Amino acid sequence: MKFTAKRLALLAMAKKVCKAVPAKSVVQILSGVLIEANADTFEVSLTATNYEIAVQCKMDCCVELSGSAVIDAKLFVQMLTLLDDDTVLAEISPNHLCTITGGTATYDIMTRPGKEYPKPEIPFPEDTLKISQLCSAAKNTVFAVDKGQNQAAIEGVRILIDHSQTRICGCDGRRLMEWEHKIQNNGKLNIILPARSFNTLAGMVQNTDTLELGITGNAAVFTKEGLLFSTSLIPGEYINVDSVFQNIQPEYAAVIDAREMTRALDSIHAISLGSGSVNMEFSDAEIKLFWEGETGKSQTAASADIQRKMPPEGFSYSIGLLGDVFRRLTGQIEMKISSLGIMTIHTENTRYFQMNMRKCQNNAKAAKKKEAAA
């Protein structure tokens, strides 16, 4: 195998593919990347898999001799990063020694035959739908996905495509975040993907990229020029998101700028370190926040348009979960709370649900500690 390629383009491609390489694997060859050069099509492709996802990237380049090899993924990226020329020459000898040259630097590294790599089949789906803004979608949903492995369905993100509407959702049983985007399609799709796989894909593309999405067997395949990405589907039924929001009867409401609320939460976070619950009250022209725990107490307020005030006792919420969502929101948001304390947050393209916590949880812990010390 022998080919010459643009260094930065090959490096960018290698970085994408390496996202599919497992950090640890009992199958040693999976820590490598499969390189294939084709002298007939003048293409070089890189492939990697961890069995849950599979990625293949291709680029045009000057191929003098066809062939394949498996090279250590981390070393491959490091070598391409350190070379000091715009182009690189890669050549693999019959004894599987790979020589990579760029400018004044040359690296020699042993590889393994390409035929030993468990190359995944990534078929191109016949019927596809368009999907875009994956970076925004992942940012606004993956954080809310269950990480305790309690229920398989909520360990993933749900993708629901219905003609011009695409809705992507993450949920862990205590909170739910749904992100919506308008893109024209001529069909419907309702699938659940592993959250880590969806997040990996989002890290390989630009937010402005439009991909084709199709289903082949029990896998979802995303494609765009130079990229094939496949991930397994999670079986089962997803929570009925519309029903969740329809069954919440809002009693109290406020409109606030996301930055103002984030500032107030950061003020509380400085002493709470993100643990415990914060008490929230919709008061006169402001949202009051109060936290008390073993390290002390803190209170602050954020200016808001209060449309209906709460009773003075307010409701308590996990400060960690609130911080998670408000760090992702921008602009004016509408907060609604039911008589039972269930919170919903609405923006132009997201809606969020969060359960409240028992009141005075932090105070109780602090009291118990004082009693024990006495």
Short mmCIF file of N, CA, C and O in Angstrom, two decimals, residues 268-326:
data_model
loop_
_atom_site.label_atom_id
_atom_site.label_comp_id
_atom_site.label_asym_id
_atom_site.label_seq_id
_atom_site.Cartn_x
_atom_site.Cartn_y
_atom_site.Cartn_z
N ILE A 268 -25.75 30.60 43.90
CA ILE A 268 -26.07 29.55 44.88
C ILE A 268 -25.04 28.42 44.79
O ILE A 268 -24.60 27.87 45.81
N HIS A 269 -24.64 28.09 43.58
CA HIS A 269 -23.72 26.98 43.35
C HIS A 269 -22.38 27.22 44.03
O HIS A 269 -21.69 26.27 44.43
N ALA A 270 -21.99 28.49 44.18
CA ALA A 270 -20.68 28.80 44.76
C ALA A 270 -20.51 28.21 46.15
O ALA A 270 -19.41 27.83 46.54
N ILE A 271 -21.59 28.10 46.92
CA ILE A 271 -21.49 27.55 48.27
C ILE A 271 -22.06 26.14 48.36
O ILE A 271 -21.62 25.33 49.15
N SER A 272 -23.03 25.83 47.49
CA SER A 272 -23.65 24.50 47.55
C SER A 272 -22.83 23.46 46.82
O SER A 272 -23.01 22.26 47.03
N LEU A 273 -21.94 23.91 45.88
CA LEU A 273 -21.14 23.01 45.05
C LEU A 273 -22.01 22.07 44.24
O LEU A 273 -21.61 20.95 43.92
N GLY A 274 -23.22 22.51 43.93
CA GLY A 274 -24.11 21.75 43.07
C GLY A 274 -24.85 20.62 43.75
O GLY A 274 -25.52 19.83 43.08
N SER A 275 -24.76 20.51 45.08
CA SER A 275 -25.42 19.40 45.76
C SER A 275 -26.67 19.89 46.50
O SER A 275 -26.77 21.05 46.89
N GLY A 276 -27.60 18.98 46.74
CA GLY A 276 -28.79 19.30 47.51
C GLY A 276 -29.84 20.02 46.69
O GLY A 276 -29.80 20.08 45.46
N SER A 277 -30.81 20.59 47.39
CA SER A 277 -31.94 21.25 46.73
C SER A 277 -31.93 22.74 47.00
O SER A 277 -31.46 23.20 48.04
N VAL A 278 -32.47 23.49 46.05
CA VAL A 278 -32.62 24.93 46.19
C VAL A 278 -34.10 25.23 46.24
O VAL A 278 -34.89 24.67 45.48
N ASN A 279 -34.50 26.10 47.16
CA ASN A 279 -35.90 26.48 47.27
C ASN A 279 -36.17 27.65 46.33
O ASN A 279 -35.40 28.62 46.29
N MET A 280 -37.26 27.55 45.57
CA MET A 280 -37.58 28.57 44.58
C MET A 280 -38.97 29.12 44.84
O MET A 280 -39.91 28.37 45.12
N GLU A 281 -39.06 30.47 44.73
CA GLU A 281 -40.36 31.12 44.90
C GLU A 281 -40.54 32.18 43.84
O GLU A 281 -39.64 33.00 43.61
N PHE A 282 -41.69 32.18 43.16
CA PHE A 282 -42.06 33.26 42.25
C PHE A 282 -42.67 34.37 43.11
O PHE A 282 -43.79 34.24 43.61
N SER A 283 -41.93 35.46 43.28
CA SER A 283 -42.37 36.54 44.15
C SER A 283 -42.71 37.77 43.31
O SER A 283 -43.01 37.65 42.13
N ASP A 284 -42.66 38.97 43.90
CA ASP A 284 -42.98 40.20 43.18
C ASP A 284 -41.83 40.57 42.24
O ASP A 284 -40.77 41.00 42.70
N ALA A 285 -42.03 40.41 40.93
CA ALA A 285 -41.08 40.82 39.90
C ALA A 285 -39.72 40.12 40.00
O ALA A 285 -38.74 40.59 39.44
N GLU A 286 -39.66 39.01 40.72
CA GLU A 286 -38.39 38.29 40.83
C GLU A 286 -38.62 36.84 41.25
O GLU A 286 -39.66 36.48 41.81
N ILE A 287 -37.64 36.02 40.94
CA ILE A 287 -37.62 34.62 41.39
C ILE A 287 -36.59 34.53 42.51
O ILE A 287 -35.42 34.83 42.30
N LYS A 288 -37.05 34.15 43.69
CA LYS A 288 -36.17 34.05 44.84
C LYS A 288 -35.62 32.62 44.95
O LYS A 288 -36.35 31.65 44.77
N LEU A 289 -34.33 32.52 45.27
CA LEU A 289 -33.67 31.23 45.45
C LEU A 289 -33.01 31.19 46.82
O LEU A 289 -32.38 32.18 47.25
N PHE A 290 -33.16 30.07 47.51
CA PHE A 290 -32.56 29.93 48.84
C PHE A 290 -32.00 28.52 48.99
O PHE A 290 -32.65 27.54 48.64
N TRP A 291 -30.78 28.44 49.52
CA TRP A 291 -30.14 27.15 49.78
C TRP A 291 -29.52 27.17 51.17
O TRP A 291 -28.94 28.16 51.60
N GLU A 292 -29.66 26.07 51.89
CA GLU A 292 -29.01 25.93 53.20
C GLU A 292 -28.52 24.49 53.33
O GLU A 292 -29.24 23.55 53.03
N GLY A 293 -27.29 24.36 53.79
CA GLY A 293 -26.72 23.02 53.95
C GLY A 293 -25.65 23.01 55.01
O GLY A 293 -25.52 23.93 55.83
N GLU A 294 -24.84 21.97 55.00
CA GLU A 294 -23.83 21.78 56.04
C GLU A 294 -22.74 22.84 55.98
O GLU A 294 -22.10 23.14 56.99
N THR A 295 -22.48 23.40 54.78
CA THR A 295 -21.41 24.39 54.65
C THR A 295 -21.88 25.82 54.85
O THR A 295 -21.07 26.74 54.83
N GLY A 296 -23.19 26.03 55.03
CA GLY A 296 -23.71 27.37 55.24
C GLY A 296 -25.02 27.57 54.54
O GLY A 296 -25.77 26.62 54.32
N LYS A 297 -25.30 28.80 54.14
CA LYS A 297 -26.53 29.08 53.43
C LYS A 297 -26.33 30.24 52.47
O LYS A 297 -25.40 31.05 52.62
N SER A 298 -27.20 30.31 51.48
CA SER A 298 -27.08 31.35 50.45
C SER A 298 -28.47 31.67 49.91
O SER A 298 -29.33 30.79 49.81
N GLN A 299 -28.69 32.92 49.57
CA GLN A 299 -29.94 33.32 48.94
C GLN A 299 -29.68 34.41 47.93
O GLN A 299 -28.74 35.21 48.07
N THR A 300 -30.49 34.44 46.89
CA THR A 300 -30.35 35.44 45.84
C THR A 300 -31.70 35.56 45.14
O THR A 300 -32.65 34.86 45.47
N ALA A 301 -31.76 36.47 44.17
CA ALA A 301 -32.99 36.66 43.41
C ALA A 301 -32.63 37.02 41.98
O ALA A 301 -31.57 37.59 41.70
N ALA A 302 -33.54 36.68 41.06
CA ALA A 302 -33.35 36.99 39.64
C ALA A 302 -34.58 37.74 39.15
O ALA A 302 -35.72 37.32 39.38
N SER A 303 -34.36 38.87 38.47
CA SER A 303 -35.48 39.67 37.95
C SER A 303 -36.25 38.87 36.92
O SER A 303 -35.67 38.21 36.06
N ALA A 304 -37.58 38.91 37.01
CA ALA A 304 -38.43 38.13 36.11
C ALA A 304 -39.80 38.78 35.99
O ALA A 304 -40.21 39.59 36.82
N ASP A 305 -40.48 38.41 34.93
CA ASP A 305 -41.87 38.82 34.74
C ASP A 305 -42.74 37.73 35.38
O ASP A 305 -42.96 36.68 34.78
N ILE A 306 -43.22 38.00 36.59
CA ILE A 306 -44.02 37.01 37.31
C ILE A 306 -45.48 37.15 36.89
O ILE A 306 -46.12 38.18 37.12
N GLN A 307 -45.99 36.11 36.27
CA GLN A 307 -47.36 36.15 35.77
C GLN A 307 -48.35 35.63 36.81
O GLN A 307 -49.53 35.98 36.78
N ARG A 308 -47.87 34.74 37.70
CA ARG A 308 -48.69 34.33 38.83
C ARG A 308 -47.77 33.89 39.96
O ARG A 308 -46.95 33.00 39.78
N LYS A 309 -47.91 34.56 41.12
CA LYS A 309 -47.01 34.31 42.24
C LYS A 309 -47.30 32.97 42.92
O LYS A 309 -48.40 32.44 42.84
N MET A 310 -46.26 32.47 43.64
CA MET A 310 -46.38 31.26 44.45
C MET A 310 -46.66 31.63 45.90
O MET A 310 -46.42 32.76 46.31
N PRO A 311 -47.09 30.65 46.68
CA PRO A 311 -47.11 30.85 48.13
C PRO A 311 -45.67 31.05 48.62
O PRO A 311 -44.72 30.60 47.98
N PRO A 312 -45.48 31.72 49.76
CA PRO A 312 -44.13 32.04 50.24
C PRO A 312 -43.23 30.82 50.44
O PRO A 312 -42.00 30.94 50.35
N GLU A 313 -43.80 29.66 50.72
CA GLU A 313 -42.95 28.48 50.97
C GLU A 313 -42.30 27.95 49.69
O GLU A 313 -41.29 27.26 49.75
N GLY A 314 -42.83 28.27 48.52
CA GLY A 314 -42.24 27.86 47.26
C GLY A 314 -42.11 26.35 47.10
O GLY A 314 -42.81 25.57 47.76
N PHE A 315 -41.17 25.95 46.24
CA PHE A 315 -40.90 24.52 46.00
C PHE A 315 -39.39 24.31 45.90
O PHE A 315 -38.64 25.24 45.59
N SER A 316 -38.96 23.08 46.17
CA SER A 316 -37.54 22.76 46.15
C SER A 316 -37.19 21.88 44.96
O SER A 316 -37.95 20.99 44.58
N TYR A 317 -36.00 22.16 44.38
CA TYR A 317 -35.53 21.43 43.21
C TYR A 317 -34.05 21.11 43.34
O TYR A 317 -33.31 21.82 44.03
N SER A 318 -33.62 20.06 42.68
CA SER A 318 -32.20 19.72 42.65
C SER A 318 -31.43 20.84 41.97
O SER A 318 -31.69 21.17 40.81
N ILE A 319 -30.49 21.43 42.70
CA ILE A 319 -29.73 22.54 42.11
C ILE A 319 -28.83 22.03 40.99
O ILE A 319 -28.58 22.73 40.01
N GLY A 320 -28.36 20.77 41.10
CA GLY A 320 -27.53 20.21 40.04
C GLY A 320 -28.29 20.06 38.74
O GLY A 320 -27.79 20.40 37.66
N LEU A 321 -29.53 19.56 38.81
CA LEU A 321 -30.33 19.38 37.61
C LEU A 321 -30.72 20.72 37.00
O LEU A 321 -30.72 20.88 35.77
N LEU A 322 -31.07 21.70 37.84
CA LEU A 322 -31.42 23.02 37.32
C LEU A 322 -30.23 23.66 36.61
O LEU A 322 -30.37 24.26 35.54
N GLY A 323 -29.04 23.52 37.21
CA GLY A 323 -27.85 24.07 36.58
C GLY A 323 -27.59 23.44 35.22
O GLY A 323 -27.21 24.12 34.26
N ASP A 324 -27.80 22.12 35.13
CA ASP A 324 -27.60 21.40 33.87
C ASP A 324 -28.42 22.01 32.74
O ASP A 324 -27.92 22.22 31.63
N VAL A 325 -29.69 22.25 33.01
CA VAL A 325 -30.56 22.72 31.93
C VAL A 325 -30.34 24.19 31.61
O VAL A 325 -30.29 24.58 30.43
N PHE A 326 -30.18 25.04 32.62
CA PHE A 326 -30.06 26.47 32.33
C PHE A 326 -28.74 26.82 31.65
O PHE A 326 -28.66 27.83 30.94
#
